[in-house]
CSV table of C-alpha atoms and ligand atoms in Angstrom, one decimal:
chain,number,residue,atom,x,y,z
A,1,MET,CA,-103.7,73.1,27.8
A,2,GLN,CA,-100.4,73.8,26.0
A,3,ALA,CA,-99.4,71.7,23.1
A,4,HIS,CA,-96.5,71.8,20.6
A,5,LEU,CA,-97.4,70.6,17.1
A,6,VAL,CA,-95.2,70.1,14.1
A,7,THR,CA,-96.8,70.7,10.7
A,8,LEU,CA,-95.4,69.2,7.5
A,9,PRO,CA,-97.4,70.7,4.6
A,10,GLY,CA,-95.4,68.7,2.0
A,11,ASP,CA,-96.1,69.1,-1.7
A,12,TYR,CA,-98.6,70.5,-4.2
A,13,ILE,CA,-102.0,70.9,-2.4
A,14,GLY,CA,-100.3,70.0,0.9
A,15,PRO,CA,-99.7,73.7,2.0
A,16,GLU,CA,-103.2,74.7,1.0
A,17,ILE,CA,-105.0,72.0,3.1
A,18,ILE,CA,-102.6,72.3,6.0
A,19,ALA,CA,-103.3,76.1,6.3
A,20,GLN,CA,-107.0,75.3,6.6
A,21,ALA,CA,-106.5,72.7,9.3
A,22,VAL,CA,-104.2,75.0,11.3
A,23,LYS,CA,-106.8,77.8,11.0
A,24,VAL,CA,-109.4,75.4,12.5
A,25,LEU,CA,-107.1,74.2,15.3
A,26,GLU,CA,-106.3,77.9,16.1
A,27,ALA,CA,-110.1,78.5,16.3
A,28,VAL,CA,-110.4,75.6,18.7
A,29,ALA,CA,-107.5,77.0,20.8
A,30,ARG,CA,-109.3,80.4,21.0
A,31,ARG,CA,-112.7,78.9,21.8
A,32,TYR,CA,-111.5,76.5,24.5
A,33,GLY,CA,-108.6,78.4,25.9
A,34,HIS,CA,-105.7,76.3,24.8
A,35,ARG,CA,-102.3,77.3,23.5
A,36,PHE,CA,-101.1,75.4,20.4
A,37,THR,CA,-97.7,76.3,18.9
A,38,PHE,CA,-97.0,75.3,15.3
A,39,ASP,CA,-93.6,74.5,14.0
A,40,GLU,CA,-93.7,74.2,10.2
A,41,ARG,CA,-91.1,71.9,8.6
A,42,LYS,CA,-90.4,70.5,5.2
A,43,LEU,CA,-91.1,66.9,4.0
A,44,GLY,CA,-91.0,65.1,0.7
A,45,GLY,CA,-90.3,67.0,-2.5
A,46,ALA,CA,-90.2,70.3,-0.6
A,47,SER,CA,-87.4,68.8,1.6
A,48,ILE,CA,-85.6,67.4,-1.5
A,49,ASP,CA,-85.6,70.9,-3.0
A,50,ALA,CA,-84.4,72.6,0.1
A,51,PHE,CA,-82.0,70.0,1.6
A,52,GLY,CA,-81.5,67.2,-1.0
A,53,VAL,CA,-83.2,64.5,1.0
A,54,PRO,CA,-87.0,63.9,1.6
A,55,LEU,CA,-86.7,63.9,5.4
A,56,THR,CA,-83.8,65.4,7.4
A,57,GLU,CA,-82.7,64.1,10.7
A,58,GLU,CA,-83.5,67.5,12.2
A,59,THR,CA,-87.1,67.3,11.0
A,60,LEU,CA,-87.5,63.8,12.3
A,61,ALA,CA,-86.1,64.9,15.7
A,62,ALA,CA,-88.5,67.8,15.8
A,63,CYS,CA,-91.4,65.5,15.1
A,64,ASN,CA,-90.3,63.1,17.9
A,65,ALA,CA,-90.1,66.1,20.3
A,66,ALA,CA,-93.6,67.4,19.4
A,67,ASP,CA,-96.9,66.3,21.0
A,68,ALA,CA,-98.2,65.5,17.6
A,69,VAL,CA,-97.5,66.0,13.9
A,70,LEU,CA,-100.0,67.1,11.2
A,71,MET,CA,-99.0,66.3,7.6
A,72,GLY,CA,-100.4,67.4,4.3
A,73,SER,CA,-99.3,65.3,1.3
A,74,VAL,CA,-96.1,64.4,-0.4
A,75,GLY,CA,-94.8,63.6,-3.9
A,76,GLY,CA,-95.6,64.5,-7.5
A,77,PRO,CA,-94.4,64.6,-11.0
A,78,LYS,CA,-91.6,67.1,-10.3
A,79,TRP,CA,-89.7,64.4,-8.4
A,80,ASP,CA,-90.6,61.4,-10.5
A,81,ASP,CA,-87.1,61.0,-11.9
A,82,VAL,CA,-85.4,61.2,-8.5
A,83,GLU,CA,-83.6,57.9,-7.6
A,84,PRO,CA,-85.9,55.5,-5.6
A,85,ALA,CA,-84.0,55.9,-2.3
A,86,ARG,CA,-84.6,59.6,-2.3
A,87,ARG,CA,-88.1,59.9,-3.6
A,88,PRO,CA,-90.6,62.1,-1.6
A,89,GLU,CA,-92.6,59.0,-0.5
A,90,LYS,CA,-89.4,57.6,1.1
A,91,GLY,CA,-89.5,60.6,3.4
A,92,LEU,CA,-93.0,59.7,4.5
A,93,LEU,CA,-92.1,56.1,5.1
A,94,ALA,CA,-89.0,57.1,7.0
A,95,LEU,CA,-91.1,59.5,9.1
A,96,ARG,CA,-93.6,56.7,10.0
A,97,LYS,CA,-90.8,54.3,10.8
A,98,GLY,CA,-88.8,57.0,12.7
A,99,MET,CA,-91.8,58.0,14.8
A,100,GLY,CA,-92.6,54.4,15.4
A,101,VAL,CA,-96.2,54.9,14.4
A,102,PHE,CA,-97.1,51.3,13.6
A,103,ALA,CA,-100.9,51.6,13.9
A,104,ASN,CA,-102.8,53.5,11.2
A,105,LEU,CA,-106.4,54.3,11.9
A,106,ARG,CA,-108.5,54.9,8.8
A,107,PRO,CA,-112.1,55.4,9.7
A,108,CYS,CA,-114.8,55.0,7.0
A,109,THR,CA,-118.2,56.5,7.5
A,110,ILE,CA,-120.6,58.0,5.0
A,111,HIS,CA,-121.5,61.5,5.9
A,112,PRO,CA,-125.3,61.4,5.4
A,113,GLN,CA,-125.1,64.7,3.5
A,114,LEU,CA,-122.7,63.0,1.0
A,115,ALA,CA,-124.7,59.8,0.5
A,116,GLY,CA,-125.2,60.9,-3.1
A,117,ALA,CA,-121.5,60.8,-3.7
A,118,CYS,CA,-121.3,57.1,-2.7
A,119,PRO,CA,-121.1,55.0,-5.9
A,120,LEU,CA,-122.9,52.1,-4.2
A,121,ARG,CA,-126.6,51.4,-4.7
A,122,ALA,CA,-128.9,53.0,-2.1
A,123,ASP,CA,-130.0,49.6,-0.7
A,124,ILE,CA,-126.4,48.6,-0.1
A,125,ILE,CA,-125.8,51.7,2.1
A,126,ALA,CA,-129.2,51.7,3.7
A,127,LYS,CA,-127.7,50.1,6.8
A,128,PRO,CA,-125.2,52.4,8.6
A,129,ILE,CA,-121.6,52.1,7.6
A,130,ASP,CA,-119.0,52.7,10.3
A,131,ILE,CA,-115.8,50.9,9.6
A,132,MET,CA,-112.4,51.4,11.3
A,133,ILE,CA,-109.6,50.1,9.1
A,134,LEU,CA,-106.6,49.5,11.2
A,135,ARG,CA,-103.6,49.2,8.9
A,136,GLU,CA,-100.2,48.1,10.1
A,137,LEU,CA,-97.8,50.9,9.0
A,138,THR,CA,-94.2,50.2,9.7
A,139,GLY,CA,-93.7,46.6,8.4
A,140,ASP,CA,-94.6,44.4,5.4
A,141,ILE,CA,-93.5,44.7,1.8
A,142,TYR,CA,-93.1,48.5,2.4
A,143,PHE,CA,-90.0,48.0,4.4
A,144,GLY,CA,-88.6,44.6,3.2
A,145,LYS,CA,-85.5,44.1,1.1
A,146,ARG,CA,-85.6,45.2,-2.5
A,147,TRP,CA,-83.6,43.9,-5.4
A,148,ARG,CA,-83.3,44.7,-9.0
A,149,ALA,CA,-81.3,42.6,-11.4
A,150,GLU,CA,-78.2,44.2,-13.0
A,151,ASP,CA,-79.8,44.0,-16.4
A,152,ARG,CA,-83.0,45.6,-14.9
A,153,LYS,CA,-85.1,42.7,-16.1
A,154,ALA,CA,-86.1,41.1,-12.8
A,155,ALA,CA,-87.0,42.5,-9.4
A,156,THR,CA,-87.9,41.3,-5.9
A,157,ASP,CA,-89.7,43.1,-2.9
A,158,GLU,CA,-89.6,41.1,0.3
A,159,MET,CA,-92.7,40.9,2.5
A,160,ALA,CA,-91.8,40.4,6.1
A,161,TYR,CA,-93.6,40.4,9.4
A,162,SER,CA,-92.7,39.3,12.9
A,163,GLU,CA,-95.1,38.0,15.5
A,164,MET,CA,-94.4,41.1,17.7
A,165,GLU,CA,-95.4,43.4,14.9
A,166,VAL,CA,-98.7,41.6,14.3
A,167,GLU,CA,-99.4,41.2,18.0
A,168,ARG,CA,-99.0,44.9,18.9
A,169,LEU,CA,-101.3,45.9,16.0
A,170,ALA,CA,-103.9,43.3,16.7
A,171,ARG,CA,-104.1,44.2,20.4
A,172,ILE,CA,-105.1,47.7,19.4
A,173,GLY,CA,-107.7,46.2,17.1
A,174,PHE,CA,-109.2,44.1,19.8
A,175,GLU,CA,-109.3,47.0,22.3
A,176,MET,CA,-111.0,49.2,19.7
A,177,ALA,CA,-113.5,46.5,18.8
A,178,LYS,CA,-114.4,46.2,22.5
A,179,LYS,CA,-115.2,49.9,22.7
A,180,ARG,CA,-117.1,49.8,19.4
A,181,ARG,CA,-119.5,47.1,18.2
A,182,GLY,CA,-117.4,44.1,19.3
A,183,LYS,CA,-116.5,42.8,15.9
A,184,LEU,CA,-113.0,42.3,14.4
A,185,CYS,CA,-112.3,41.1,10.9
A,186,SER,CA,-108.6,40.1,10.3
A,187,VAL,CA,-107.7,40.4,6.6
A,188,ASP,CA,-104.9,38.4,5.1
A,189,LYS,CA,-103.9,36.1,2.3
A,190,ALA,CA,-103.2,33.1,4.4
A,191,ASN,CA,-104.0,30.7,1.6
A,192,VAL,CA,-100.9,31.8,-0.2
A,193,LEU,CA,-98.5,33.9,1.9
A,194,GLU,CA,-96.4,32.7,4.9
A,195,CYS,CA,-96.5,36.2,6.4
A,196,SER,CA,-100.3,35.9,6.3
A,197,ARG,CA,-100.2,32.5,8.0
A,198,LEU,CA,-98.1,34.0,10.8
A,199,TRP,CA,-100.6,37.0,10.9
A,200,ARG,CA,-103.6,34.7,11.3
A,201,GLU,CA,-102.0,32.4,13.9
A,202,THR,CA,-101.1,35.4,16.0
A,203,VAL,CA,-104.6,36.9,15.8
A,204,GLN,CA,-106.1,33.5,16.6
A,205,ARG,CA,-103.9,33.2,19.7
A,206,LEU,CA,-104.9,36.7,20.9
A,207,ALA,CA,-108.5,36.1,20.2
A,208,ALA,CA,-108.7,33.7,23.2
A,209,GLN,CA,-107.9,36.6,25.4
A,210,TYR,CA,-110.8,38.7,24.1
A,211,PRO,CA,-113.8,36.4,24.4
A,212,GLU,CA,-116.1,39.4,24.1
A,213,VAL,CA,-114.9,40.2,20.6
A,214,GLU,CA,-116.3,38.3,17.7
A,215,VAL,CA,-113.4,37.6,15.3
A,216,THR,CA,-113.7,36.7,11.6
A,217,TYR,CA,-110.9,36.0,9.1
A,218,MET,CA,-111.1,37.0,5.5
A,219,TYR,CA,-108.8,36.7,2.5
A,220,VAL,CA,-108.0,40.1,1.1
A,221,ASP,CA,-109.6,39.4,-2.3
A,222,ASN,CA,-112.9,38.5,-0.6
A,223,ALA,CA,-112.6,41.5,1.7
A,224,ALA,CA,-112.2,43.8,-1.2
A,225,MET,CA,-115.4,42.3,-2.7
A,226,GLN,CA,-117.4,42.3,0.6
A,227,LEU,CA,-116.6,46.0,1.2
A,228,ILE,CA,-118.6,46.7,-2.0
A,229,LEU,CA,-121.3,44.1,-1.6
A,230,ARG,CA,-122.1,44.5,2.2
A,231,PRO,CA,-120.0,47.2,3.8
A,232,SER,CA,-122.2,47.4,6.9
A,233,GLN,CA,-121.0,43.9,8.0
A,234,PHE,CA,-117.6,45.4,9.1
A,235,ASP,CA,-116.7,47.1,12.4
A,236,VAL,CA,-112.9,47.0,13.0
A,237,MET,CA,-110.8,45.5,10.2
A,238,ILE,CA,-107.1,44.8,10.9
A,239,THR,CA,-104.7,44.1,8.1
A,240,GLY,CA,-101.1,44.5,6.9
A,241,ASN,CA,-99.5,47.6,5.4
A,242,LEU,CA,-100.1,46.8,1.7
A,243,PHE,CA,-103.6,45.3,2.0
A,244,GLY,CA,-104.5,48.2,4.2
A,245,ASP,CA,-103.3,50.8,1.7
A,246,ILE,CA,-105.5,49.3,-1.0
A,247,LEU,CA,-108.6,48.6,1.1
A,248,SER,CA,-108.5,52.1,2.6
A,249,ASP,CA,-108.6,53.7,-0.8
A,250,GLU,CA,-111.5,51.4,-1.6
A,251,SER,CA,-113.3,52.5,1.6
A,252,ALA,CA,-112.7,56.1,0.7
A,253,ALA,CA,-114.5,55.6,-2.6
A,254,ILE,CA,-117.4,54.2,-0.6
A,255,ALA,CA,-117.4,57.3,1.6
A,256,GLY,CA,-117.8,59.5,-1.4
A,257,SER,CA,-114.5,61.2,-1.7
A,258,LEU,CA,-110.8,60.6,-0.9
A,259,GLY,CA,-110.8,64.2,0.1
A,260,MET,CA,-113.0,63.6,3.1
A,261,MET,CA,-110.9,60.9,4.8
A,262,PRO,CA,-108.7,61.5,7.8
A,263,SER,CA,-106.2,59.2,9.4
A,264,ALA,CA,-104.2,58.8,12.6
A,265,SER,CA,-101.0,56.9,13.0
A,266,LEU,CA,-100.1,55.9,16.5
A,267,GLY,CA,-97.3,54.1,18.3
A,268,SER,CA,-97.0,53.0,21.9
A,269,GLY,CA,-97.4,56.5,23.4
A,270,THR,CA,-99.8,59.3,22.6
A,271,ARG,CA,-97.6,61.1,20.0
A,272,GLY,CA,-99.1,60.6,16.6
A,273,LEU,CA,-98.9,61.5,13.0
A,274,TYR,CA,-102.1,62.8,11.4
A,275,GLU,CA,-102.7,63.0,7.7
A,276,PRO,CA,-105.5,62.9,5.1
A,277,ILE,CA,-105.4,59.7,3.2
A,278,HIS,CA,-105.3,61.3,-0.2
A,279,GLY,CA,-102.3,62.3,-2.2
A,280,SER,CA,-100.8,65.6,-3.3
A,281,ALA,CA,-103.1,66.1,-6.3
A,282,PRO,CA,-100.7,68.0,-8.6
A,283,ASP,CA,-103.4,68.7,-11.1
A,284,ILE,CA,-105.4,71.0,-8.8
A,285,ALA,CA,-102.5,72.5,-6.8
A,286,GLY,CA,-102.5,76.3,-6.4
A,287,LYS,CA,-106.1,76.6,-7.7
A,288,ASP,CA,-107.8,76.9,-4.3
A,289,ILE,CA,-110.2,74.0,-5.1
A,290,ALA,CA,-108.7,71.2,-3.0
A,291,ASN,CA,-110.9,69.7,-0.3
A,292,PRO,CA,-109.4,70.5,3.1
A,293,LEU,CA,-111.9,68.5,5.1
A,294,GLY,CA,-109.8,65.3,5.3
A,295,THR,CA,-107.0,67.3,6.8
A,296,ILE,CA,-109.3,69.3,9.1
A,297,LEU,CA,-110.8,66.0,10.3
A,298,SER,CA,-107.3,64.6,10.8
A,299,GLY,CA,-106.8,67.6,13.2
A,300,ALA,CA,-109.8,66.4,15.1
A,301,LEU,CA,-108.2,62.9,15.4
A,302,LEU,CA,-105.1,64.7,16.6
A,303,LEU,CA,-107.0,66.4,19.4
A,304,ARG,CA,-108.7,63.2,20.4
A,305,HIS,CA,-105.8,60.7,20.3
A,306,SER,CA,-102.7,62.7,21.1
A,307,LEU,CA,-104.1,65.5,23.3
A,308,GLY,CA,-107.0,63.7,24.9
A,309,LEU,CA,-109.3,66.7,23.9
A,310,ASP,CA,-112.5,64.7,23.1
A,311,ALA,CA,-115.0,67.6,23.3
A,312,GLU,CA,-112.8,69.8,21.1
A,313,ALA,CA,-112.4,66.9,18.5
A,314,ALA,CA,-116.2,66.5,18.5
A,315,ALA,CA,-116.6,70.2,18.0
A,316,ILE,CA,-114.5,70.0,14.8
A,317,GLU,CA,-116.5,67.0,13.5
A,318,ARG,CA,-119.8,68.8,14.3
A,319,ALA,CA,-118.6,72.0,12.5
A,320,VAL,CA,-117.7,70.0,9.4
A,321,SER,CA,-121.1,68.3,9.5
A,322,GLY,CA,-122.8,71.7,10.0
A,323,VAL,CA,-121.1,73.2,7.0
A,324,LEU,CA,-122.1,70.2,4.9
A,325,ASP,CA,-125.7,70.6,6.2
A,326,GLU,CA,-125.7,74.2,5.0
A,327,GLY,CA,-124.9,72.8,1.5
A,328,TYR,CA,-121.3,74.0,1.1
A,329,ARG,CA,-119.1,71.6,-0.9
A,330,THR,CA,-115.7,71.7,-2.5
A,331,ALA,CA,-115.7,70.7,-6.2
A,332,ASP,CA,-114.9,67.0,-5.5
A,333,ILE,CA,-118.1,66.5,-3.6
A,334,ALA,CA,-120.3,69.1,-5.3
A,335,ALA,CA,-123.7,68.0,-6.4
A,336,PRO,CA,-126.8,69.7,-8.0
A,337,GLY,CA,-128.2,72.2,-5.5
A,338,THR,CA,-125.1,72.5,-3.4
A,339,LYS,CA,-122.9,75.6,-3.1
A,340,THR,CA,-119.4,75.1,-4.4
A,341,VAL,CA,-116.7,76.9,-2.4
A,342,GLY,CA,-112.9,76.9,-2.6
A,343,CYS,CA,-110.4,75.4,-0.2
A,344,ILE,CA,-109.8,78.6,1.8
A,345,ALA,CA,-113.5,79.4,2.0
A,346,MET,CA,-114.2,75.9,3.3
A,347,GLY,CA,-111.6,76.3,6.0
A,348,ASP,CA,-113.1,79.7,7.0
A,349,LEU,CA,-116.6,78.2,7.2
A,350,VAL,CA,-115.5,75.4,9.5
A,351,ALA,CA,-113.4,77.7,11.6
A,352,ALA,CA,-116.3,80.1,12.0
A,353,ARG,CA,-118.6,77.4,13.3
A,354,ILE,CA,-116.1,76.5,16.0
B,1,IPM,C1,-101.0,56.3,1.8
B,1,IPM,C2,-100.2,56.5,0.6
B,1,IPM,C3,-98.8,56.2,0.9
B,1,IPM,C4,-98.7,54.7,1.3
B,1,IPM,C5,-97.8,56.5,-0.2
B,1,IPM,C6,-97.8,58.0,-0.6
B,1,IPM,C7,-96.4,56.1,0.1
B,1,IPM,O1,-100.7,55.8,-0.5
B,1,IPM,O2,-100.8,56.9,2.9
B,1,IPM,O3,-102.0,55.5,1.8
B,1,IPM,O4,-98.7,53.9,0.4
B,1,IPM,O5,-98.7,54.4,2.5
B,2,MG,MG1,-102.6,54.9,-0.1
């Protein structure tokens, strides 16, 4: 097949990890006879430096004309003093909003080869862990009104959700749960927040239409604790933007390294935005030590969810697993007895296995 992809390397380690993911996607194209074209654009700090804004209208239009978008990471100390409205992160938020990708899939599984990197006790991870965190991505406190007092001594961030926003996200969660282990946990703070009460009522109403799915409701503070105490109890978790941001970092720690974690952000069609869940890691940028596997695995999600190439996606996942089996590790997941390789070498190893 023929597919047109936009890449947004972004800042610091972004270009290094995106180069490895592109290398692997090109290997897939060669092996399976596809033609992928890559259109590289600037996002975040790189865009601020070049154009004065973190996301240009032209870049957004290019993303919305592509079959899918693969992003690295944005932000870093260089742009910390930029006014809030033009910060690199604003570019990412505007991109998510502008592409209408309201559903953020953040899978959490422990690669068996990395079980040693999981900080939880062996008996806690003895049962398999396979969680899909489904985070709402274009609403919540991320996009509410903000206010700062003139004397700078008080501030407000508004949390807002509409029934429509909750419903379209929850439906994806129910559909996923049906195809997985049939369990859905809706995470909120309905004992305090009105947005969460709306969230819970909406999920409860939909639950009646999915009798085959077992639904539970959990307050976010308890969910944060349960993820550590008994992570195997979860199948699909649905939650709002802010809670999902926090819980997905927590789940990444369970998986062993933030560097391993891919994500997919989808809207109503097949076009999606794919990115590792980690940040731009300024401290290790340019040293060829970043872990490209989260980005490479995001490429696999891109093939599966935007291009419908399931076998090719599985080939990338198998290749990653194979390279880990052979004992190769980037520094963040290295352990006694493993072979530490750099970012580029890791990309080469995965591409070679395709
Ligand atoms: C993430 C990140 C972003 C978020 C930041 C960089 C704006 O933490 O994708 O989880 O909070 O959504
Ligand atoms: Mg985050």
